[in-house]
Amino acid sequence: MNAQAALSPYSSSAGKTERHETHVLSVLVDNEPGVLARVVGLFSGRGYNIESLTVAEVAHAQGLSRITVVTSGAPETIEQISHQLERIVPIHTVTDLTLDNAFVQRELAMIKVRGKGENRTEALRLSEAFRARVIDATTESFIFELTGAPKKIDDFVELMRPIGLVEVSRTGVAAITRGPLEM
């Protein structure tokens, strides 16, 4: 997709070609009904894209959940998204993990591949190279479990496509800052 097609219609720079970046935002929120809807509503209402979204409770006693959002846009757009998220009341912190580049991200995927004979052997060989685990097998297919960086999963899926890719299910990105400091 070209840069112009990816611009939000609400962007002040619509019609201009800009540099687009992918960012991982970590949003610490109160674990209460409607918070996720408000966050997603901000993205949809302003025409921002969500490439990946994960949500889980991270501190039961404090009633906190973490929403991890992968989004892309011009640097100014990403900054605008962060500032708008900060204004939503049940949100405690918004951290752009990409800015310091001191974070680890992982994703889990299940990949179903159909294959017999040579294709079956090739699928197993490639799964070993990617450290994918067979979690289900029939005489005509496999389901592989693969954990890693999103690029690793993308690469594995592309290699399985000509072999007999049937279906892919992905969790979305989970990310955390490196080092001993809290967010």
PDB file of C-alpha atoms in Angstrom:
ATOM      1  CA  MET A   1       0.000   0.000   0.000  1.00  0.00           C
ATOM      2  CA  ASN A   2       1.373   3.413  -0.819  1.00  0.00           C
ATOM      3  CA  ALA A   3       1.814   6.015   1.872  1.00  0.00           C
ATOM      4  CA  GLN A   4      -0.966   8.216   0.562  1.00  0.00           C
ATOM      5  CA  ALA A   5      -3.576   5.440   0.665  1.00  0.00           C
ATOM      6  CA  ALA A   6      -2.724   4.739   4.318  1.00  0.00           C
ATOM      7  CA  LEU A   7      -3.400   8.288   5.495  1.00  0.00           C
ATOM      8  CA  SER A   8      -6.394   8.894   7.669  1.00  0.00           C
ATOM      9  CA  PRO A   9      -9.032  11.101   6.039  1.00  0.00           C
ATOM     10  CA  TYR A  10      -8.903  13.162   9.249  1.00  0.00           C
ATOM     11  CA  SER A  11      -5.167  13.699   9.048  1.00  0.00           C
ATOM     12  CA  SER A  12      -4.059  17.291   8.567  1.00  0.00           C
ATOM     13  CA  SER A  13      -1.593  16.002   6.024  1.00  0.00           C
ATOM     14  CA  ALA A  14      -4.079  14.147   3.790  1.00  0.00           C
ATOM     15  CA  GLY A  15      -2.929  14.448   0.214  1.00  0.00           C
ATOM     16  CA  LYS A  16       0.774  14.565   1.139  1.00  0.00           C
ATOM     17  CA  THR A  17       3.203  11.664   1.026  1.00  0.00           C
ATOM     18  CA  GLU A  18       4.725  11.003   4.453  1.00  0.00           C
ATOM     19  CA  ARG A  19       6.980   8.503   6.138  1.00  0.00           C
ATOM     20  CA  HIS A  20       4.959   5.806   7.906  1.00  0.00           C
ATOM     21  CA  GLU A  21       6.202   3.893  10.904  1.00  0.00           C
ATOM     22  CA  THR A  22       4.842   0.995  12.909  1.00  0.00           C
ATOM     23  CA  HIS A  23       4.652   1.560  16.671  1.00  0.00           C
ATOM     24  CA  VAL A  24       3.806  -0.636  19.654  1.00  0.00           C
ATOM     25  CA  LEU A  25       1.782   1.176  22.312  1.00  0.00           C
ATOM     26  CA  SER A  26       1.360  -0.240  25.807  1.00  0.00           C
ATOM     27  CA  VAL A  27      -1.730   1.166  27.544  1.00  0.00           C
ATOM     28  CA  LEU A  28      -2.328   0.486  31.251  1.00  0.00           C
ATOM     29  CA  VAL A  29      -6.047   0.795  32.051  1.00  0.00           C
ATOM     30  CA  ASP A  30      -8.603   0.080  34.749  1.00  0.00           C
ATOM     31  CA  ASN A  31     -10.064  -3.373  34.212  1.00  0.00           C
ATOM     32  CA  GLU A  32     -13.688  -2.320  33.849  1.00  0.00           C
ATOM     33  CA  PRO A  33     -16.452  -2.702  31.251  1.00  0.00           C
ATOM     34  CA  GLY A  34     -16.322  -0.344  28.275  1.00  0.00           C
ATOM     35  CA  VAL A  35     -12.639   0.653  28.440  1.00  0.00           C
ATOM     36  CA  LEU A  36     -11.632  -1.407  25.408  1.00  0.00           C
ATOM     37  CA  ALA A  37     -14.616  -0.058  23.462  1.00  0.00           C
ATOM     38  CA  ARG A  38     -13.510   3.502  24.222  1.00  0.00           C
ATOM     39  CA  VAL A  39      -9.937   2.789  23.069  1.00  0.00           C
ATOM     40  CA  VAL A  40     -11.083   1.077  19.870  1.00  0.00           C
ATOM     41  CA  GLY A  41     -13.639   3.851  19.328  1.00  0.00           C
ATOM     42  CA  LEU A  42     -10.856   6.422  19.380  1.00  0.00           C
ATOM     43  CA  PHE A  43      -9.049   4.546  16.603  1.00  0.00           C
ATOM     44  CA  SER A  44     -12.120   3.948  14.450  1.00  0.00           C
ATOM     45  CA  GLY A  45     -13.553   7.431  14.976  1.00  0.00           C
ATOM     46  CA  ARG A  46     -10.378   9.077  13.750  1.00  0.00           C
ATOM     47  CA  GLY A  47      -9.613   6.595  10.958  1.00  0.00           C
ATOM     48  CA  TYR A  48      -6.493   5.127  12.572  1.00  0.00           C
ATOM     49  CA  ASN A  49      -5.580   1.524  11.818  1.00  0.00           C
ATOM     50  CA  ILE A  50      -5.026  -1.163  14.450  1.00  0.00           C
ATOM     51  CA  GLU A  51      -2.660  -3.833  13.120  1.00  0.00           C
ATOM     52  CA  SER A  52      -2.662  -5.887  16.317  1.00  0.00           C
ATOM     53  CA  LEU A  53      -4.575  -5.666  19.596  1.00  0.00           C
ATOM     54  CA  THR A  54      -4.182  -7.717  22.763  1.00  0.00           C
ATOM     55  CA  VAL A  55      -5.754  -7.203  26.174  1.00  0.00           C
ATOM     56  CA  ALA A  56      -5.212  -9.009  29.465  1.00  0.00           C
ATOM     57  CA  GLU A  57      -5.459  -8.360  33.167  1.00  0.00           C
ATOM     58  CA  VAL A  58      -1.957  -7.744  34.563  1.00  0.00           C
ATOM     59  CA  ALA A  59      -2.622  -6.776  38.202  1.00  0.00           C
ATOM     60  CA  HIS A  60      -5.718  -8.382  39.702  1.00  0.00           C
ATOM     61  CA  ALA A  61      -5.431  -6.718  43.129  1.00  0.00           C
ATOM     62  CA  GLN A  62      -5.175  -3.255  41.544  1.00  0.00           C
ATOM     63  CA  GLY A  63      -7.785  -4.015  38.882  1.00  0.00           C
ATOM     64  CA  LEU A  64      -5.447  -3.170  35.977  1.00  0.00           C
ATOM     65  CA  SER A  65      -5.268  -4.516  32.441  1.00  0.00           C
ATOM     66  CA  ARG A  66      -2.750  -3.889  29.685  1.00  0.00           C
ATOM     67  CA  ILE A  67      -3.847  -3.155  26.147  1.00  0.00           C
ATOM     68  CA  THR A  68      -1.072  -3.609  23.599  1.00  0.00           C
ATOM     69  CA  VAL A  69      -1.809  -1.891  20.281  1.00  0.00           C
ATOM     70  CA  VAL A  70       0.302  -2.076  17.152  1.00  0.00           C
ATOM     71  CA  THR A  71      -0.529   0.798  14.811  1.00  0.00           C
ATOM     72  CA  SER A  72       1.141   2.642  11.973  1.00  0.00           C
ATOM     73  CA  GLY A  73       1.223   6.131  10.584  1.00  0.00           C
ATOM     74  CA  ALA A  74       3.316   9.228  10.300  1.00  0.00           C
ATOM     75  CA  PRO A  75       5.290  10.047  13.464  1.00  0.00           C
ATOM     76  CA  GLU A  76       2.979  13.004  14.123  1.00  0.00           C
ATOM     77  CA  THR A  77      -0.073  10.738  13.857  1.00  0.00           C
ATOM     78  CA  ILE A  78       1.386   8.230  16.332  1.00  0.00           C
ATOM     79  CA  GLU A  79       2.113  11.062  18.760  1.00  0.00           C
ATOM     80  CA  GLN A  80      -1.453  12.327  18.326  1.00  0.00           C
ATOM     81  CA  ILE A  81      -2.843   8.838  19.040  1.00  0.00           C
ATOM     82  CA  SER A  82      -0.787   8.641  22.261  1.00  0.00           C
ATOM     83  CA  HIS A  83      -1.974  12.039  23.467  1.00  0.00           C
ATOM     84  CA  GLN A  84      -5.616  11.256  22.678  1.00  0.00           C
ATOM     85  CA  LEU A  85      -5.368   7.932  24.522  1.00  0.00           C
ATOM     86  CA  GLU A  86      -3.927   9.692  27.576  1.00  0.00           C
ATOM     87  CA  ARG A  87      -7.090  11.810  27.813  1.00  0.00           C
ATOM     88  CA  ILE A  88      -9.405   8.813  28.216  1.00  0.00           C
ATOM     89  CA  VAL A  89     -10.231   8.734  31.945  1.00  0.00           C
ATOM     90  CA  PRO A  90      -9.715   5.040  32.914  1.00  0.00           C
ATOM     91  CA  ILE A  91      -6.264   5.039  31.259  1.00  0.00           C
ATOM     92  CA  HIS A  92      -3.312   5.281  33.657  1.00  0.00           C
ATOM     93  CA  THR A  93      -0.339   5.330  31.261  1.00  0.00           C
ATOM     94  CA  VAL A  94       0.365   5.226  27.538  1.00  0.00           C
ATOM     95  CA  THR A  95       3.875   4.147  26.592  1.00  0.00           C
ATOM     96  CA  ASP A  96       5.190   4.091  23.022  1.00  0.00           C
ATOM     97  CA  LEU A  97       7.564   1.145  23.361  1.00  0.00           C
ATOM     98  CA  THR A  98       8.992   1.768  19.908  1.00  0.00           C
ATOM     99  CA  LEU A  99      10.525   5.142  20.823  1.00  0.00           C
ATOM    100  CA  ASP A 100      13.271   3.729  23.050  1.00  0.00           C
ATOM    101  CA  ASN A 101      13.478   0.461  21.113  1.00  0.00           C
ATOM    102  CA  ALA A 102      14.126  -1.222  24.485  1.00  0.00           C
ATOM    103  CA  PHE A 103      11.300  -3.734  24.442  1.00  0.00           C
ATOM    104  CA  VAL A 104      10.615  -7.360  23.638  1.00  0.00           C
ATOM    105  CA  GLN A 105       7.628  -8.397  21.550  1.00  0.00           C
ATOM    106  CA  ARG A 106       6.237 -11.853  20.892  1.00  0.00           C
ATOM    107  CA  GLU A 107       3.227 -13.359  19.237  1.00  0.00           C
ATOM    108  CA  LEU A 108       1.708 -16.834  19.222  1.00  0.00           C
ATOM    109  CA  ALA A 109       0.308 -18.385  16.065  1.00  0.00           C
ATOM    110  CA  MET A 110      -1.340 -21.644  15.112  1.00  0.00           C
ATOM    111  CA  ILE A 111      -0.795 -22.537  11.467  1.00  0.00           C
ATOM    112  CA  LYS A 112      -2.733 -25.324   9.752  1.00  0.00           C
ATOM    113  CA  VAL A 113      -0.966 -26.892   6.752  1.00  0.00           C
ATOM    114  CA  ARG A 114      -2.323 -29.554   4.424  1.00  0.00           C
ATOM    115  CA  GLY A 115       0.170 -31.909   2.855  1.00  0.00           C
ATOM    116  CA  LYS A 116       1.006 -35.428   1.814  1.00  0.00           C
ATOM    117  CA  GLY A 117       4.220 -37.058   0.729  1.00  0.00           C
ATOM    118  CA  GLU A 118       6.974 -34.611  -0.172  1.00  0.00           C
ATOM    119  CA  ASN A 119       4.993 -31.550   0.969  1.00  0.00           C
ATOM    120  CA  ARG A 120       4.406 -33.169   4.356  1.00  0.00           C
ATOM    121  CA  THR A 121       8.116 -33.842   4.778  1.00  0.00           C
ATOM    122  CA  GLU A 122       8.996 -30.286   3.708  1.00  0.00           C
ATOM    123  CA  ALA A 123       6.491 -28.790   6.159  1.00  0.00           C
ATOM    124  CA  LEU A 124       8.031 -30.785   9.020  1.00  0.00           C
ATOM    125  CA  ARG A 125      11.569 -29.834   7.963  1.00  0.00           C
ATOM    126  CA  LEU A 126      10.696 -26.134   7.875  1.00  0.00           C
ATOM    127  CA  SER A 127       8.884 -26.353  11.197  1.00  0.00           C
ATOM    128  CA  GLU A 128      12.070 -27.653  12.823  1.00  0.00           C
ATOM    129  CA  ALA A 129      14.091 -24.767  11.376  1.00  0.00           C
ATOM    130  CA  PHE A 130      11.583 -22.274  12.855  1.00  0.00           C
ATOM    131  CA  ARG A 131      11.193 -24.219  16.120  1.00  0.00           C
ATOM    132  CA  ALA A 132       7.482 -24.621  15.472  1.00  0.00           C
ATOM    133  CA  ARG A 133       5.800 -27.350  17.475  1.00  0.00           C
ATOM    134  CA  VAL A 134       3.318 -29.835  16.027  1.00  0.00           C
ATOM    135  CA  ILE A 135       0.237 -29.596  18.268  1.00  0.00           C
ATOM    136  CA  ASP A 136      -2.125 -31.641  16.088  1.00  0.00           C
ATOM    137  CA  ALA A 137      -1.617 -34.042  13.228  1.00  0.00           C
ATOM    138  CA  THR A 138      -3.790 -36.086  10.911  1.00  0.00           C
ATOM    139  CA  THR A 139      -2.774 -38.140   7.899  1.00  0.00           C
ATOM    140  CA  GLU A 140      -3.466 -35.101   5.705  1.00  0.00           C
ATOM    141  CA  SER A 141      -2.565 -32.061   7.809  1.00  0.00           C
ATOM    142  CA  PHE A 142      -0.631 -30.521  10.677  1.00  0.00           C
ATOM    143  CA  ILE A 143      -1.305 -27.695  13.059  1.00  0.00           C
ATOM    144  CA  PHE A 144       1.885 -25.964  14.107  1.00  0.00           C
ATOM    145  CA  GLU A 145       2.318 -23.708  17.131  1.00  0.00           C
ATOM    146  CA  LEU A 146       4.877 -20.958  16.667  1.00  0.00           C
ATOM    147  CA  THR A 147       5.934 -18.244  19.084  1.00  0.00           C
ATOM    148  CA  GLY A 148       8.235 -15.385  18.215  1.00  0.00           C
ATOM    149  CA  ALA A 149       8.579 -11.968  16.714  1.00  0.00           C
ATOM    150  CA  PRO A 150       5.806 -11.097  14.235  1.00  0.00           C
ATOM    151  CA  LYS A 151       8.325 -11.133  11.343  1.00  0.00           C
ATOM    152  CA  LYS A 152       9.299 -14.726  12.178  1.00  0.00           C
ATOM    153  CA  ILE A 153       5.661 -15.782  12.055  1.00  0.00           C
ATOM    154  CA  ASP A 154       5.106 -13.885   8.786  1.00  0.00           C
ATOM    155  CA  ASP A 155       8.123 -15.653   7.250  1.00  0.00           C
ATOM    156  CA  PHE A 156       6.924 -19.098   8.362  1.00  0.00           C
ATOM    157  CA  VAL A 157       3.419 -18.481   7.013  1.00  0.00           C
ATOM    158  CA  GLU A 158       4.836 -17.398   3.632  1.00  0.00           C
ATOM    159  CA  LEU A 159       6.958 -20.559   3.435  1.00  0.00           C
ATOM    160  CA  MET A 160       3.915 -22.718   4.218  1.00  0.00           C
ATOM    161  CA  ARG A 161       1.741 -21.025   1.580  1.00  0.00           C
ATOM    162  CA  PRO A 162       3.043 -23.050  -1.431  1.00  0.00           C
ATOM    163  CA  ILE A 163       3.193 -26.250   0.632  1.00  0.00           C
ATOM    164  CA  GLY A 164      -0.499 -26.157   1.525  1.00  0.00           C
ATOM    165  CA  LEU A 165      -1.371 -23.395   3.984  1.00  0.00           C
ATOM    166  CA  VAL A 166      -4.985 -23.810   5.095  1.00  0.00           C
ATOM    167  CA  GLU A 167      -5.541 -21.409   7.976  1.00  0.00           C
ATOM    168  CA  VAL A 168      -3.711 -19.098  10.396  1.00  0.00           C
ATOM    169  CA  SER A 169      -4.787 -17.924  13.854  1.00  0.00           C
ATOM    170  CA  ARG A 170      -2.657 -15.298  15.643  1.00  0.00           C
ATOM    171  CA  THR A 171      -2.893 -13.860  19.138  1.00  0.00           C
ATOM    172  CA  GLY A 172      -1.552 -10.405  18.355  1.00  0.00           C
ATOM    173  CA  VAL A 173       1.563  -8.825  19.810  1.00  0.00           C
ATOM    174  CA  ALA A 174       2.410  -8.936  23.508  1.00  0.00           C
ATOM    175  CA  ALA A 175       5.218  -6.545  24.428  1.00  0.00           C
ATOM    176  CA  ILE A 176       7.120  -5.438  27.515  1.00  0.00           C
ATOM    177  CA  THR A 177       9.966  -3.045  28.234  1.00  0.00           C
ATOM    178  CA  ARG A 178      13.453  -4.440  28.807  1.00  0.00           C
ATOM    179  CA  GLY A 179      15.388  -3.975  32.011  1.00  0.00           C
ATOM    180  CA  PRO A 180      14.395  -3.726  35.653  1.00  0.00           C
ATOM    181  CA  LEU A 181      12.298  -0.552  35.450  1.00  0.00           C
ATOM    182  CA  GLU A 182       8.511  -0.568  35.378  1.00  0.00           C
ATOM    183  CA  MET A 183       6.627   1.321  32.696  1.00  0.00           C
TER     184      MET A 183
END
